[in-house]
mmCIF file of C-alpha atoms in Angstrom:
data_model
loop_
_atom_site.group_PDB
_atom_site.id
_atom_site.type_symbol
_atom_site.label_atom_id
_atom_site.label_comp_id
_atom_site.label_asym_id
_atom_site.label_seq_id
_atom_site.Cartn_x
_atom_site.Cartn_y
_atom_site.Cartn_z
ATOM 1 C CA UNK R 1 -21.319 -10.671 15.518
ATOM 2 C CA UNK R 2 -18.648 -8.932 17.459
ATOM 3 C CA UNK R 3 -14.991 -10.205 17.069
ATOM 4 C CA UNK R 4 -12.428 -8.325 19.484
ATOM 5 C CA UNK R 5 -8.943 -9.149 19.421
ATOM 6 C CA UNK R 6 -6.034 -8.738 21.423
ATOM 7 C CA UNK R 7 -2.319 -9.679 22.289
ATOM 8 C CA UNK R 8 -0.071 -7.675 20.059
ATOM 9 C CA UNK R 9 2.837 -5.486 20.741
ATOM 10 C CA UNK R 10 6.527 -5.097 20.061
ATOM 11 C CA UNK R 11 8.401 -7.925 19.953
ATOM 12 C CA UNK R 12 12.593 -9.016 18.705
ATOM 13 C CA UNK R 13 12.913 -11.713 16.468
ATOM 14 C CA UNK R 14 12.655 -15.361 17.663
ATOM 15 C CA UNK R 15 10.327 -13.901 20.749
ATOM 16 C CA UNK R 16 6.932 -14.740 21.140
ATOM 17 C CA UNK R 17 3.303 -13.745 20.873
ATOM 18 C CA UNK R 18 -0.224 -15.197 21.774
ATOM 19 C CA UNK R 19 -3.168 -13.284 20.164
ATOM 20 C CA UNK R 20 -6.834 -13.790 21.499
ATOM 21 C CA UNK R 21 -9.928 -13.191 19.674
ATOM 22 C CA UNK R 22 -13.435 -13.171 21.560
ATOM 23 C CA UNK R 23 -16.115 -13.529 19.375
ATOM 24 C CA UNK R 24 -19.752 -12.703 20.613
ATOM 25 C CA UNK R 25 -22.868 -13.782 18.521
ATOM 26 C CA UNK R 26 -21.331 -16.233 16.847
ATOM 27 C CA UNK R 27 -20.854 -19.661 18.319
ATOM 28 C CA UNK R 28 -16.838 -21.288 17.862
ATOM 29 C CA UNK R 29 -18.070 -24.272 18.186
ATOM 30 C CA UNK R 30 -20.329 -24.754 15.004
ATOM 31 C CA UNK R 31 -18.394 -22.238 13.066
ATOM 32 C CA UNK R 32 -15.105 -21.420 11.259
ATOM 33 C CA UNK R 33 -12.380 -19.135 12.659
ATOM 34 C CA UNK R 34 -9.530 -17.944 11.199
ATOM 35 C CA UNK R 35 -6.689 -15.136 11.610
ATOM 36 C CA UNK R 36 -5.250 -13.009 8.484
ATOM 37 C CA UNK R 37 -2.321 -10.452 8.645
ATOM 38 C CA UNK R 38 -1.879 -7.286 6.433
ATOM 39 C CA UNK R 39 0.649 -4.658 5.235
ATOM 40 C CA UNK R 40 0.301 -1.507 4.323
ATOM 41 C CA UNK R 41 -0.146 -1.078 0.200
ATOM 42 C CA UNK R 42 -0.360 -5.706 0.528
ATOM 43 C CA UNK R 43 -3.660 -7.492 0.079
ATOM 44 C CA UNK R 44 -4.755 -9.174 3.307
ATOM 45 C CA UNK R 45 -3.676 -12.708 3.604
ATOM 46 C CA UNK R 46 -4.769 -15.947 5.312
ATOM 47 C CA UNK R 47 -2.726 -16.974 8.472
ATOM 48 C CA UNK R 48 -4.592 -19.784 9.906
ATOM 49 C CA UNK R 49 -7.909 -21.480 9.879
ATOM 50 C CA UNK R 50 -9.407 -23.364 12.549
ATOM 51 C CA UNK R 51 -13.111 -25.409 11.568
ATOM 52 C CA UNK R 52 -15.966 -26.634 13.659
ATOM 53 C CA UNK R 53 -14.151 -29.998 14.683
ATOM 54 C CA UNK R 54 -10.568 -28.157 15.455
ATOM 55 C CA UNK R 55 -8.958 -29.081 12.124
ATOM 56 C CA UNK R 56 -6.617 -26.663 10.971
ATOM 57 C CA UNK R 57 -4.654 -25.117 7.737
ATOM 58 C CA UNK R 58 -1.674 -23.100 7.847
ATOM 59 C CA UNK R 59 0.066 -20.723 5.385
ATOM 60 C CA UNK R 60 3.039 -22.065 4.089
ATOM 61 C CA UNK R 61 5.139 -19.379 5.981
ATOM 62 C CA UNK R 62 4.256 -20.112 9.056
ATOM 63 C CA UNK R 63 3.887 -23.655 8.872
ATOM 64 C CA UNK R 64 5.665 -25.300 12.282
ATOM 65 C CA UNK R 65 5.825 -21.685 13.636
ATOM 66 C CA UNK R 66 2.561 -20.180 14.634
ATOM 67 C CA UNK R 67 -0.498 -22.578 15.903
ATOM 68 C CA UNK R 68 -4.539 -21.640 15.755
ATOM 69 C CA UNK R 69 -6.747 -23.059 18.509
ATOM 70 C CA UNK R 70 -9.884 -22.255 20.628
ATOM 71 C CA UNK R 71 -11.714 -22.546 23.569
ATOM 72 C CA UNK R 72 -15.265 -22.701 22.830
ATOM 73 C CA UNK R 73 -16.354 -22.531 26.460
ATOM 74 C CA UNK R 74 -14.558 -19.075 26.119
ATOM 75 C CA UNK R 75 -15.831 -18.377 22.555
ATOM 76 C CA UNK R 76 -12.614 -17.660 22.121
ATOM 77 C CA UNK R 77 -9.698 -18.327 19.410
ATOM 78 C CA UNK R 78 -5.759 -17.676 19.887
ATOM 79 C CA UNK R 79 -2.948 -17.801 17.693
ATOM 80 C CA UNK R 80 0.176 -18.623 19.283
ATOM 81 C CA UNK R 81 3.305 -17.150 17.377
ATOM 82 C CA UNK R 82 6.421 -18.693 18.215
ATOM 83 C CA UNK R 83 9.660 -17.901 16.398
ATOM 84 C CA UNK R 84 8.640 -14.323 14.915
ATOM 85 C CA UNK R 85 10.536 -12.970 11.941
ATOM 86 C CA UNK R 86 10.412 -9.234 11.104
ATOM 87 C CA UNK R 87 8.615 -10.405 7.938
ATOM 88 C CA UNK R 88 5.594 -11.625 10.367
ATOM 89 C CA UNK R 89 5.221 -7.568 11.056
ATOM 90 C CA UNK R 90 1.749 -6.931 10.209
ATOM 91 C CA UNK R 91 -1.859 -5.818 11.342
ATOM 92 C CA UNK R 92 -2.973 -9.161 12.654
ATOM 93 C CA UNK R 93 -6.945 -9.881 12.239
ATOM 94 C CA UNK R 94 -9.463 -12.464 13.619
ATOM 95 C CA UNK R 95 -12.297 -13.822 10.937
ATOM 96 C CA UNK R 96 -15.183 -15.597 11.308
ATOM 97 C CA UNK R 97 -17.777 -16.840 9.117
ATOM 98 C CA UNK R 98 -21.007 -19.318 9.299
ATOM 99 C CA UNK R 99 -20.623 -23.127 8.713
ATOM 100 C CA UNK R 100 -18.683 -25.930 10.192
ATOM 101 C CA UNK R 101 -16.459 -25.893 7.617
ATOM 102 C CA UNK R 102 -13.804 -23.605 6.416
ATOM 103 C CA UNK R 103 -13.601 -22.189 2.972
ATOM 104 C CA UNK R 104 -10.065 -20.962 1.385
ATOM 105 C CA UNK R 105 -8.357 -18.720 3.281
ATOM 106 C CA UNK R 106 -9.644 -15.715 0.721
ATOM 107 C CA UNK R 107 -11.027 -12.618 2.220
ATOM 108 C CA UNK R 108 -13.714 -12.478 0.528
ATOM 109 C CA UNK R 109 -15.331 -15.852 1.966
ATOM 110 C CA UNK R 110 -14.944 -14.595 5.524
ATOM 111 C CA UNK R 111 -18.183 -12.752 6.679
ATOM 112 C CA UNK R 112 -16.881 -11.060 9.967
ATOM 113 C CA UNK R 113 -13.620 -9.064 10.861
ATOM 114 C CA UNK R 114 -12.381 -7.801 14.575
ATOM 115 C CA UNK R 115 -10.496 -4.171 14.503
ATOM 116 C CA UNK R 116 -7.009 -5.762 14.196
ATOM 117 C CA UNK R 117 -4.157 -5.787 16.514
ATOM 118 C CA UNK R 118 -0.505 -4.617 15.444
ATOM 119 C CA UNK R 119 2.476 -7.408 15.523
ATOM 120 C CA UNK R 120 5.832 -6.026 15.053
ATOM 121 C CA UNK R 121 8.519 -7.553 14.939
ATOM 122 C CA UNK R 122 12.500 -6.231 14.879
#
């Protein structure tokens, strides 16, 4: 399983940002996505989690802001960011792990990582 991401850069606050992820050996599909976001010296954290059938869950702080979807023709997952706060400034990372549905948006239950892409936001 290969997860590549893209889509992040230097952005003001309120601006937006669209982040891709294209996953190889891994079908989008029949499996569940998701994108976390880390600090430096701050555990990694859920951002979003799209399952099998499209549903979704959101962290509370960016509920109404940010949105997870996919195109499984693509194999491919985005997060749009709308809104961004410098508090959204982080390494942003795509997730993926086997089964239709999605477990809690813990780390530890998410089998596959991508290399990150840097959000940052003034």
């Amino acid at each position: 399983v290969q997860l590549v991401e893209s889509g992040g850069g230097l952005v003001q606050a309120g601006w937006s940002l669209r982040l891709s992820c294209a996953a190889s050996g891994i079908t989008t599909s029949r499996n569940c996505m998701g994108w976390f976001r880390q600090v430096p010296g701050k555990e990694r954290e859920g951002v979003a989690t799209i399952d099998s059938d499209g549903v979704t869950t959101y962290a509370d702080s960016v509920k109404g802001r940010f949105t997870i979807s996919k195109d499984n023709t693509k194999r491919s997952v985005y997060l749009q960011m709308n809104s961004l706060k410098p508090e959204d400034t982080a390494m942003y990372y795509c997730a993926a792990v086997w089964g239709r549905l999605c477990p809690p948006p813990r780390p530890d239950e998410y089998h596959y990582w991508g290399q990150g892409t840097q959000v940052t936001v003034s």
